[in-house]
Short mmCIF file of C-alpha atoms and ligand atoms in Angstrom, two decimals:
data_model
loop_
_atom_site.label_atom_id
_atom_site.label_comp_id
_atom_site.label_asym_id
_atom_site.label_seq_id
_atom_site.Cartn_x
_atom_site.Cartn_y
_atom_site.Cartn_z
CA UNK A 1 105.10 125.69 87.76
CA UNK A 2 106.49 122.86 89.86
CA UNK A 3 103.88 121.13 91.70
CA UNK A 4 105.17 119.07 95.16
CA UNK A 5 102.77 116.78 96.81
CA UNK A 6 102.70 117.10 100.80
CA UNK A 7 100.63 113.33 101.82
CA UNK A 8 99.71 112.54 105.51
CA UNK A 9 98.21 109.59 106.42
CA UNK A 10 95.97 108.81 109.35
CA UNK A 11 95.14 110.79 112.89
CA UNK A 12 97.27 113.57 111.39
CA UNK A 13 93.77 115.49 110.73
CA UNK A 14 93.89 115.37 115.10
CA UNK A 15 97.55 117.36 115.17
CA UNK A 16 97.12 120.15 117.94
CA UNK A 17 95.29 118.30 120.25
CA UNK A 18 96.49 114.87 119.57
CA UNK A 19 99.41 113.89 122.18
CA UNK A 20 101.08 117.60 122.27
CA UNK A 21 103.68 115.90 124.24
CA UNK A 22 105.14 114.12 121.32
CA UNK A 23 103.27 115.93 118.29
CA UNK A 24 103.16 119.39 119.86
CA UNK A 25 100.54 121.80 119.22
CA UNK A 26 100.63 122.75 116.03
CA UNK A 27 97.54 122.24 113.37
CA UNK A 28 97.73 120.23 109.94
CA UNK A 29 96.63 123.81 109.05
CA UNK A 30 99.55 125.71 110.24
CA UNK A 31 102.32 123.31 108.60
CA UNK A 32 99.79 123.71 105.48
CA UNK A 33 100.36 127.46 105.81
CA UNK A 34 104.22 127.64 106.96
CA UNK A 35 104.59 125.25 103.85
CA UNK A 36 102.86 127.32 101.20
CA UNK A 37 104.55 130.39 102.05
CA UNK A 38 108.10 128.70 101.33
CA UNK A 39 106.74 127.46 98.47
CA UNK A 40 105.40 130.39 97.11
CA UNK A 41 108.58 131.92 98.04
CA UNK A 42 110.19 129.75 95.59
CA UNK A 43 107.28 129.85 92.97
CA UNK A 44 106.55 126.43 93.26
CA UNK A 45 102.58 125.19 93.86
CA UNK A 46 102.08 122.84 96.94
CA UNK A 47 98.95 120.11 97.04
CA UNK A 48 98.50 119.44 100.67
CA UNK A 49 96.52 116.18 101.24
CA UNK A 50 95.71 114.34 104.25
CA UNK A 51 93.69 110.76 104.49
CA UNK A 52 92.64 108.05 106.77
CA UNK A 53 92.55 105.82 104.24
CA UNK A 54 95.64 103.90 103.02
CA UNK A 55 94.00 103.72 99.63
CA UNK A 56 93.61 107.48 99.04
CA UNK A 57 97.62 107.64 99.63
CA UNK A 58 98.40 104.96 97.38
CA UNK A 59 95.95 106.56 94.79
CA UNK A 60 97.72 109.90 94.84
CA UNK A 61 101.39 108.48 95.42
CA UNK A 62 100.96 106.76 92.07
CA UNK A 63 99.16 109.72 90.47
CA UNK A 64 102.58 112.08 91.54
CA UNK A 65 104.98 109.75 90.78
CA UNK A 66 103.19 109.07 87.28
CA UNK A 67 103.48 113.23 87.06
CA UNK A 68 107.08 113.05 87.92
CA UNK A 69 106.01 114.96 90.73
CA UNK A 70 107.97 114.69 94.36
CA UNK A 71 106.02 113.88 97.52
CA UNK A 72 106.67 114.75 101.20
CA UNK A 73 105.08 111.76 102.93
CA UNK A 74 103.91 111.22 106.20
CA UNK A 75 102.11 108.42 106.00
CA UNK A 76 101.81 108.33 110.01
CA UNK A 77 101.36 104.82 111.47
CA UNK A 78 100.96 103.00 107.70
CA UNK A 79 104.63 103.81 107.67
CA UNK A 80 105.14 101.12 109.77
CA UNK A 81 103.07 98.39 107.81
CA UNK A 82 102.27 99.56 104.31
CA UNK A 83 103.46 97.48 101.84
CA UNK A 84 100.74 98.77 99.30
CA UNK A 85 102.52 102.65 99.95
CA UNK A 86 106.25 101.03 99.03
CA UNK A 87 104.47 99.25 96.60
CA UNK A 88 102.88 102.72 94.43
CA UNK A 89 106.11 104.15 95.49
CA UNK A 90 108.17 101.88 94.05
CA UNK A 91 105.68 100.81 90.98
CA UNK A 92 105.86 104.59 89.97
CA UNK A 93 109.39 105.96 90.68
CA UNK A 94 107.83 108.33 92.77
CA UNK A 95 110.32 110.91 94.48
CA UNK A 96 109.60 110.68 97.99
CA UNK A 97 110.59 112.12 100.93
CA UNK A 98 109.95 110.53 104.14
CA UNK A 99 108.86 112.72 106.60
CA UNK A 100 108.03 112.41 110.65
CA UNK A 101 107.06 114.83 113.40
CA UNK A 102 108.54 112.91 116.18
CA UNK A 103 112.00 110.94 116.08
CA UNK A 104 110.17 107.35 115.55
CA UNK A 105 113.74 105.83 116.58
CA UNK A 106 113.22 107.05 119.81
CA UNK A 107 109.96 105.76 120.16
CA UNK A 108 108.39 102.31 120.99
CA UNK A 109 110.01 99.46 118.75
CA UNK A 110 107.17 98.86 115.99
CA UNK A 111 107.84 102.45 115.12
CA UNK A 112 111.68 101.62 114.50
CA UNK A 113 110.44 99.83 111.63
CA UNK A 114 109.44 101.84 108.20
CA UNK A 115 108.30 99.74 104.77
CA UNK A 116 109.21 103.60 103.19
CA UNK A 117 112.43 104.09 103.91
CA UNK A 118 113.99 101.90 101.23
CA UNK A 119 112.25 103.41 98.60
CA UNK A 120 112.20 106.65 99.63
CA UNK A 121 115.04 109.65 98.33
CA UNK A 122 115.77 110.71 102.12
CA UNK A 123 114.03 110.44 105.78
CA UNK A 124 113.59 113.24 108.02
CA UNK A 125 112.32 113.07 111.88
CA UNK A 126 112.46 114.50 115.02
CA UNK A 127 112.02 118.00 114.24
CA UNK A 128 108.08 118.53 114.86
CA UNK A 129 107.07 120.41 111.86
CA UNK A 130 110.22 121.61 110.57
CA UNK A 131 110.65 117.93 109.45
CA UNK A 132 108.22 118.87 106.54
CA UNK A 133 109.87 122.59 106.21
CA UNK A 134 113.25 120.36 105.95
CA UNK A 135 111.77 117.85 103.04
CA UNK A 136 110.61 121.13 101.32
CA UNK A 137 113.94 122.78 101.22
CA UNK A 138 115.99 119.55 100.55
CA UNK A 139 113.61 119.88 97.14
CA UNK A 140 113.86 123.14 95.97
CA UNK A 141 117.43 122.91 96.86
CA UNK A 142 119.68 122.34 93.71
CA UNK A 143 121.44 118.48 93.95
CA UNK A 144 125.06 118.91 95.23
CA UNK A 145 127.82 116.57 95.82
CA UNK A 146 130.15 119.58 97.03
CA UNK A 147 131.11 120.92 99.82
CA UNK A 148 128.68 122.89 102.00
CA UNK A 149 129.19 126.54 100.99
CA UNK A 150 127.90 128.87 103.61
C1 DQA B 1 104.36 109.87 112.89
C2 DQA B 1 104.99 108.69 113.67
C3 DQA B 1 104.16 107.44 113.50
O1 DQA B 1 104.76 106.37 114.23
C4 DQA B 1 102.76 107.66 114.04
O2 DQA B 1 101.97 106.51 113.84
C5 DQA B 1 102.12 108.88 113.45
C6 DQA B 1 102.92 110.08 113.29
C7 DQA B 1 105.12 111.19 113.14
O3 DQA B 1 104.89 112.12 112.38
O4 DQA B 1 105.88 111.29 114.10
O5 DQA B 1 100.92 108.89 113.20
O6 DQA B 1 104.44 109.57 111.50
#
């Protein structure tokens, strides 16, 4: 079975009572749940990991990408100043997806900024946590270069 990685990085353990206004209320726990359920849909096993520590996502970005495993990443504020998470990303070939709960372009300007981006296979933002329900689908969908086909 295909296993996807789905990485946060730090104060996402606080989501549901940290800043609703831009986060919203929902719990790492419920995206962990909403997650699962398309992924069991699709028969495909989800790890669901989330650290403080900038080390544990470099240890387990380089442990996916050395699986040939993809990754949904939020790596929250490293995102902004991690050159040790583009670094395992990069070092591994990891397959990442980028994601973010709020649309970081419309936030302050050090959060314009990502070291990710470059080496990551898309970026998603903006969409609370749809953005990870987004990254999810955007993997289990099959690659086109077609048309859209309704
Ligand atoms: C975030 C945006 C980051 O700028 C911030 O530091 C986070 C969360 C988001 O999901 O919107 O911790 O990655």
């Amino acid at each position: 079975m295909t296993t996807i990685h789905v990485l946060n990085g730090p104060n996402l353990n606080l989501l549901g009572t940290r800043e609703p206004a831009t986060y919203g209320r929902a719990t790492l726990a419920d995206i962990e749940t909403g997650l699962a359920a398309l992924a069991g849909a699709h028969g495909v096993s989800l790890v669901f990991r989330q650290s403080n520590h900038e080390g544990d996502l470099v240890t387990w970005i380089q442990a996916a990408g050395q699986a040939g495993e993809p990754v949904i990443l939020n790596a929250g504020a490293y995102t902004h100043t991690s050159i040790a998470i583009r670094d395992a990303i990069a070092g591994t070939g990891a397959e990442v997806i980028e994601v973010h709960l709020s649309n970081v372009h419309a936030r302050e300007p050090f959060r314009h900024h990502s070291a990710i981006s470059a080496v990551a296979k898309g970026v998603i933002a903006g969409f609370g946590p749809l953005s990870y329900e987004l990254a999810l689908r955007a993997l289990l969908a099959p690659a086109a270069d077609g048309p859209l086909t309704a």
